[in-house]
Amino acid sequence: MATNQAEPGRGGVVDRMFLEHPRSLGMSWAAHGAGAVVISARLVGAGLACLVHAVVPGVFTQTAGKTVTHMYDHMMKRRAGAANPENWPDYEI
């Protein structure tokens, strides 16, 4: 009789595509998704500030640089506080 069980150690497509990465960071799918939305909004905001700065150089002179620096600092603090910081990815999205 055939079964629909996956091989031990191998998740299905849903597990690999949606759950494996968030789980490796100790997060749920929803928490990881919310964090990714926040990161994307900050990056889009910094990108828009760069576009405005390209046209009007006197505005948003430090916005993109400060955004990237703050995001990097935040990610490094999360990495240092992780249960297994040596297994933490070099980037966190």
Short mmCIF file of N, CA and C in Angstrom, two decimals:
data_model
loop_
_atom_site.label_atom_id
_atom_site.label_comp_id
_atom_site.label_asym_id
_atom_site.label_seq_id
_atom_site.Cartn_x
_atom_site.Cartn_y
_atom_site.Cartn_z
N MET A 1 0.85 -1.18 0.00
CA MET A 1 0.00 0.00 0.00
C MET A 1 0.89 1.24 0.00
N ALA A 2 0.69 2.12 -0.93
CA ALA A 2 1.48 3.35 -1.04
C ALA A 2 0.98 4.38 -0.04
N THR A 3 1.92 5.17 0.45
CA THR A 3 1.55 6.25 1.37
C THR A 3 1.98 7.58 0.77
N ASN A 4 1.43 8.65 1.28
CA ASN A 4 1.76 9.99 0.80
C ASN A 4 2.74 10.69 1.74
N GLN A 5 3.48 9.94 2.51
CA GLN A 5 4.41 10.54 3.45
C GLN A 5 5.70 10.90 2.73
N ALA A 6 6.28 12.03 3.13
CA ALA A 6 7.56 12.45 2.56
C ALA A 6 8.68 11.62 3.18
N GLU A 7 9.79 11.53 2.48
CA GLU A 7 10.94 10.83 3.01
C GLU A 7 11.44 11.55 4.25
N PRO A 8 11.96 10.80 5.22
CA PRO A 8 12.50 11.46 6.40
C PRO A 8 13.61 12.44 6.02
N GLY A 9 13.60 13.61 6.63
CA GLY A 9 14.62 14.62 6.34
C GLY A 9 14.32 15.48 5.12
N ARG A 10 13.27 15.16 4.41
CA ARG A 10 12.92 15.95 3.21
C ARG A 10 11.51 16.46 3.36
N GLY A 11 11.38 17.77 3.38
CA GLY A 11 10.04 18.36 3.46
C GLY A 11 9.45 18.48 2.08
N GLY A 12 8.19 18.73 2.04
CA GLY A 12 7.51 18.93 0.78
C GLY A 12 7.80 20.32 0.24
N VAL A 13 7.22 20.61 -0.89
CA VAL A 13 7.41 21.90 -1.53
C VAL A 13 6.94 23.04 -0.63
N VAL A 14 5.80 22.86 0.01
CA VAL A 14 5.27 23.90 0.89
C VAL A 14 6.24 24.16 2.03
N ASP A 15 6.77 23.11 2.63
CA ASP A 15 7.73 23.27 3.72
C ASP A 15 8.96 24.03 3.24
N ARG A 16 9.52 23.63 2.12
CA ARG A 16 10.74 24.27 1.60
C ARG A 16 10.49 25.72 1.20
N MET A 17 9.37 25.99 0.57
CA MET A 17 9.12 27.33 0.04
C MET A 17 8.61 28.33 1.08
N PHE A 18 7.90 27.84 2.09
CA PHE A 18 7.24 28.76 3.02
C PHE A 18 7.70 28.64 4.47
N LEU A 19 8.17 27.51 4.90
CA LEU A 19 8.41 27.31 6.33
C LEU A 19 9.87 27.10 6.72
N GLU A 20 10.65 26.51 5.85
CA GLU A 20 12.02 26.14 6.21
C GLU A 20 12.86 27.35 6.63
N HIS A 21 12.89 28.38 5.82
CA HIS A 21 13.71 29.55 6.12
C HIS A 21 13.24 30.28 7.39
N PRO A 22 11.95 30.63 7.53
CA PRO A 22 11.53 31.27 8.78
C PRO A 22 11.85 30.42 10.01
N ARG A 23 11.64 29.12 9.90
CA ARG A 23 11.92 28.21 11.02
C ARG A 23 13.41 28.24 11.37
N SER A 24 14.28 28.33 10.37
CA SER A 24 15.72 28.35 10.63
C SER A 24 16.13 29.59 11.40
N LEU A 25 15.30 30.64 11.33
CA LEU A 25 15.57 31.88 12.06
C LEU A 25 14.79 31.93 13.37
N GLY A 26 14.06 30.86 13.67
CA GLY A 26 13.27 30.82 14.90
C GLY A 26 12.02 31.68 14.82
N MET A 27 11.47 31.82 13.62
CA MET A 27 10.31 32.68 13.43
C MET A 27 9.18 31.89 12.78
N SER A 28 7.97 32.38 12.97
CA SER A 28 6.83 31.82 12.24
C SER A 28 6.80 32.44 10.84
N TRP A 29 5.99 31.84 9.97
CA TRP A 29 5.84 32.39 8.62
C TRP A 29 5.32 33.82 8.69
N ALA A 30 4.31 34.06 9.54
CA ALA A 30 3.70 35.39 9.64
C ALA A 30 4.68 36.43 10.19
N ALA A 31 5.43 36.06 11.22
CA ALA A 31 6.39 37.00 11.80
C ALA A 31 7.49 37.33 10.79
N HIS A 32 7.95 36.32 10.08
CA HIS A 32 8.98 36.56 9.06
C HIS A 32 8.43 37.44 7.95
N GLY A 33 7.20 37.19 7.53
CA GLY A 33 6.57 38.00 6.48
C GLY A 33 6.41 39.45 6.91
N ALA A 34 5.98 39.65 8.14
CA ALA A 34 5.81 41.02 8.64
C ALA A 34 7.16 41.75 8.67
N GLY A 35 8.19 41.05 9.12
CA GLY A 35 9.52 41.66 9.14
C GLY A 35 10.02 42.00 7.74
N ALA A 36 9.75 41.11 6.79
CA ALA A 36 10.17 41.37 5.41
C ALA A 36 9.44 42.57 4.82
N VAL A 37 8.16 42.73 5.18
CA VAL A 37 7.40 43.89 4.70
C VAL A 37 7.99 45.18 5.27
N VAL A 38 8.35 45.18 6.55
CA VAL A 38 8.95 46.36 7.17
C VAL A 38 10.28 46.69 6.50
N ILE A 39 11.12 45.68 6.28
CA ILE A 39 12.41 45.91 5.63
C ILE A 39 12.20 46.46 4.22
N SER A 40 11.25 45.88 3.48
CA SER A 40 11.03 46.35 2.11
C SER A 40 10.53 47.79 2.10
N ALA A 41 9.67 48.15 3.03
CA ALA A 41 9.15 49.52 3.09
C ALA A 41 10.29 50.50 3.39
N ARG A 42 11.18 50.13 4.29
CA ARG A 42 12.30 51.01 4.60
C ARG A 42 13.23 51.18 3.40
N LEU A 43 13.48 50.07 2.68
CA LEU A 43 14.34 50.16 1.50
C LEU A 43 13.70 50.97 0.39
N VAL A 44 12.41 50.78 0.17
CA VAL A 44 11.70 51.58 -0.85
C VAL A 44 11.74 53.05 -0.47
N GLY A 45 11.52 53.35 0.81
CA GLY A 45 11.58 54.74 1.27
C GLY A 45 12.95 55.35 1.04
N ALA A 46 14.01 54.59 1.35
CA ALA A 46 15.36 55.08 1.12
C ALA A 46 15.62 55.29 -0.37
N GLY A 47 15.11 54.37 -1.19
CA GLY A 47 15.27 54.50 -2.64
C GLY A 47 14.56 55.72 -3.19
N LEU A 48 13.35 55.98 -2.70
CA LEU A 48 12.62 57.17 -3.13
C LEU A 48 13.34 58.44 -2.69
N ALA A 49 13.90 58.41 -1.48
CA ALA A 49 14.67 59.57 -1.01
C ALA A 49 15.87 59.81 -1.91
N CYS A 50 16.51 58.74 -2.39
CA CYS A 50 17.64 58.88 -3.32
C CYS A 50 17.20 59.51 -4.64
N LEU A 51 16.03 59.09 -5.13
CA LEU A 51 15.53 59.67 -6.38
C LEU A 51 15.26 61.16 -6.23
N VAL A 52 14.64 61.54 -5.12
CA VAL A 52 14.39 62.97 -4.87
C VAL A 52 15.72 63.70 -4.73
N HIS A 53 16.66 63.09 -4.02
CA HIS A 53 17.98 63.71 -3.81
C HIS A 53 18.71 63.92 -5.15
N ALA A 54 18.49 63.01 -6.10
CA ALA A 54 19.12 63.15 -7.41
C ALA A 54 18.65 64.41 -8.12
N VAL A 55 17.39 64.77 -7.91
CA VAL A 55 16.82 65.95 -8.56
C VAL A 55 17.09 67.21 -7.74
N VAL A 56 16.97 67.10 -6.42
CA VAL A 56 17.18 68.25 -5.52
C VAL A 56 18.25 67.84 -4.51
N PRO A 57 19.53 68.06 -4.85
CA PRO A 57 20.63 67.57 -4.02
C PRO A 57 20.65 68.09 -2.58
N GLY A 58 19.95 69.15 -2.31
CA GLY A 58 19.97 69.70 -0.96
C GLY A 58 19.06 68.98 0.02
N VAL A 59 18.24 68.03 -0.46
CA VAL A 59 17.33 67.31 0.45
C VAL A 59 17.73 65.84 0.52
N PHE A 60 17.36 65.22 1.62
CA PHE A 60 17.63 63.79 1.86
C PHE A 60 19.11 63.45 1.66
N THR A 61 19.98 64.30 2.19
CA THR A 61 21.42 64.11 1.97
C THR A 61 21.99 62.91 2.72
N GLN A 62 21.33 62.47 3.79
CA GLN A 62 21.85 61.35 4.57
C GLN A 62 20.84 60.22 4.75
N THR A 63 19.68 60.35 4.17
CA THR A 63 18.59 59.41 4.43
C THR A 63 18.95 57.97 4.06
N ALA A 64 19.41 57.74 2.86
CA ALA A 64 19.69 56.37 2.42
C ALA A 64 20.83 55.76 3.24
N GLY A 65 21.89 56.49 3.44
CA GLY A 65 23.02 55.98 4.21
C GLY A 65 22.64 55.63 5.64
N LYS A 66 21.89 56.51 6.27
CA LYS A 66 21.46 56.24 7.65
C LYS A 66 20.51 55.06 7.71
N THR A 67 19.63 54.94 6.73
CA THR A 67 18.70 53.82 6.71
C THR A 67 19.46 52.50 6.62
N VAL A 68 20.40 52.41 5.70
CA VAL A 68 21.17 51.18 5.52
C VAL A 68 21.99 50.88 6.77
N THR A 69 22.62 51.89 7.36
CA THR A 69 23.42 51.70 8.56
C THR A 69 22.55 51.20 9.72
N HIS A 70 21.40 51.81 9.93
CA HIS A 70 20.51 51.38 11.02
C HIS A 70 20.01 49.96 10.79
N MET A 71 19.69 49.62 9.54
CA MET A 71 19.21 48.27 9.25
C MET A 71 20.31 47.24 9.50
N TYR A 72 21.52 47.56 9.11
CA TYR A 72 22.65 46.65 9.33
C TYR A 72 22.89 46.45 10.83
N ASP A 73 22.90 47.54 11.58
CA ASP A 73 23.09 47.44 13.03
C ASP A 73 22.01 46.57 13.68
N HIS A 74 20.77 46.76 13.25
CA HIS A 74 19.65 45.98 13.78
C HIS A 74 19.85 44.49 13.48
N MET A 75 20.24 44.17 12.25
CA MET A 75 20.44 42.77 11.87
C MET A 75 21.60 42.14 12.64
N MET A 76 22.66 42.88 12.88
CA MET A 76 23.80 42.34 13.62
C MET A 76 23.43 42.10 15.09
N LYS A 77 22.59 42.95 15.66
CA LYS A 77 22.13 42.73 17.04
C LYS A 77 21.25 41.49 17.12
N ARG A 78 20.39 41.29 16.13
CA ARG A 78 19.55 40.09 16.09
C ARG A 78 20.42 38.85 15.95
N ARG A 79 21.44 38.94 15.12
CA ARG A 79 22.33 37.80 14.92
C ARG A 79 23.06 37.46 16.21
N ALA A 80 23.57 38.46 16.91
CA ALA A 80 24.31 38.23 18.15
C ALA A 80 23.41 37.62 19.22
N GLY A 81 22.12 37.96 19.21
CA GLY A 81 21.19 37.44 20.21
C GLY A 81 20.53 36.14 19.83
N ALA A 82 20.85 35.61 18.66
CA ALA A 82 20.22 34.36 18.20
C ALA A 82 20.74 33.17 19.00
N ALA A 83 19.94 32.12 19.06
CA ALA A 83 20.34 30.91 19.77
C ALA A 83 21.61 30.30 19.16
N ASN A 84 21.73 30.36 17.85
CA ASN A 84 22.91 29.83 17.14
C ASN A 84 23.45 30.89 16.19
N PRO A 85 24.15 31.91 16.72
CA PRO A 85 24.60 33.00 15.84
C PRO A 85 25.52 32.55 14.72
N GLU A 86 26.25 31.44 14.93
CA GLU A 86 27.14 30.95 13.88
C GLU A 86 26.37 30.38 12.70
N ASN A 87 25.11 30.00 12.92
CA ASN A 87 24.27 29.49 11.84
C ASN A 87 23.39 30.56 11.22
N TRP A 88 23.48 31.78 11.73
CA TRP A 88 22.66 32.88 11.23
C TRP A 88 23.19 33.29 9.86
N PRO A 89 22.31 33.58 8.91
CA PRO A 89 22.78 33.97 7.58
C PRO A 89 23.49 35.32 7.62
N ASP A 90 24.32 35.58 6.62
CA ASP A 90 25.03 36.85 6.54
C ASP A 90 24.07 38.01 6.31
N TYR A 91 22.92 37.72 5.77
CA TYR A 91 21.88 38.71 5.57
C TYR A 91 20.58 38.10 6.08
N GLU A 92 19.60 38.91 6.30
CA GLU A 92 18.41 38.45 7.00
C GLU A 92 17.14 38.95 6.33
N ILE A 93 16.73 38.28 5.29
CA ILE A 93 15.47 38.67 4.65
C ILE A 93 14.68 37.42 4.42
#
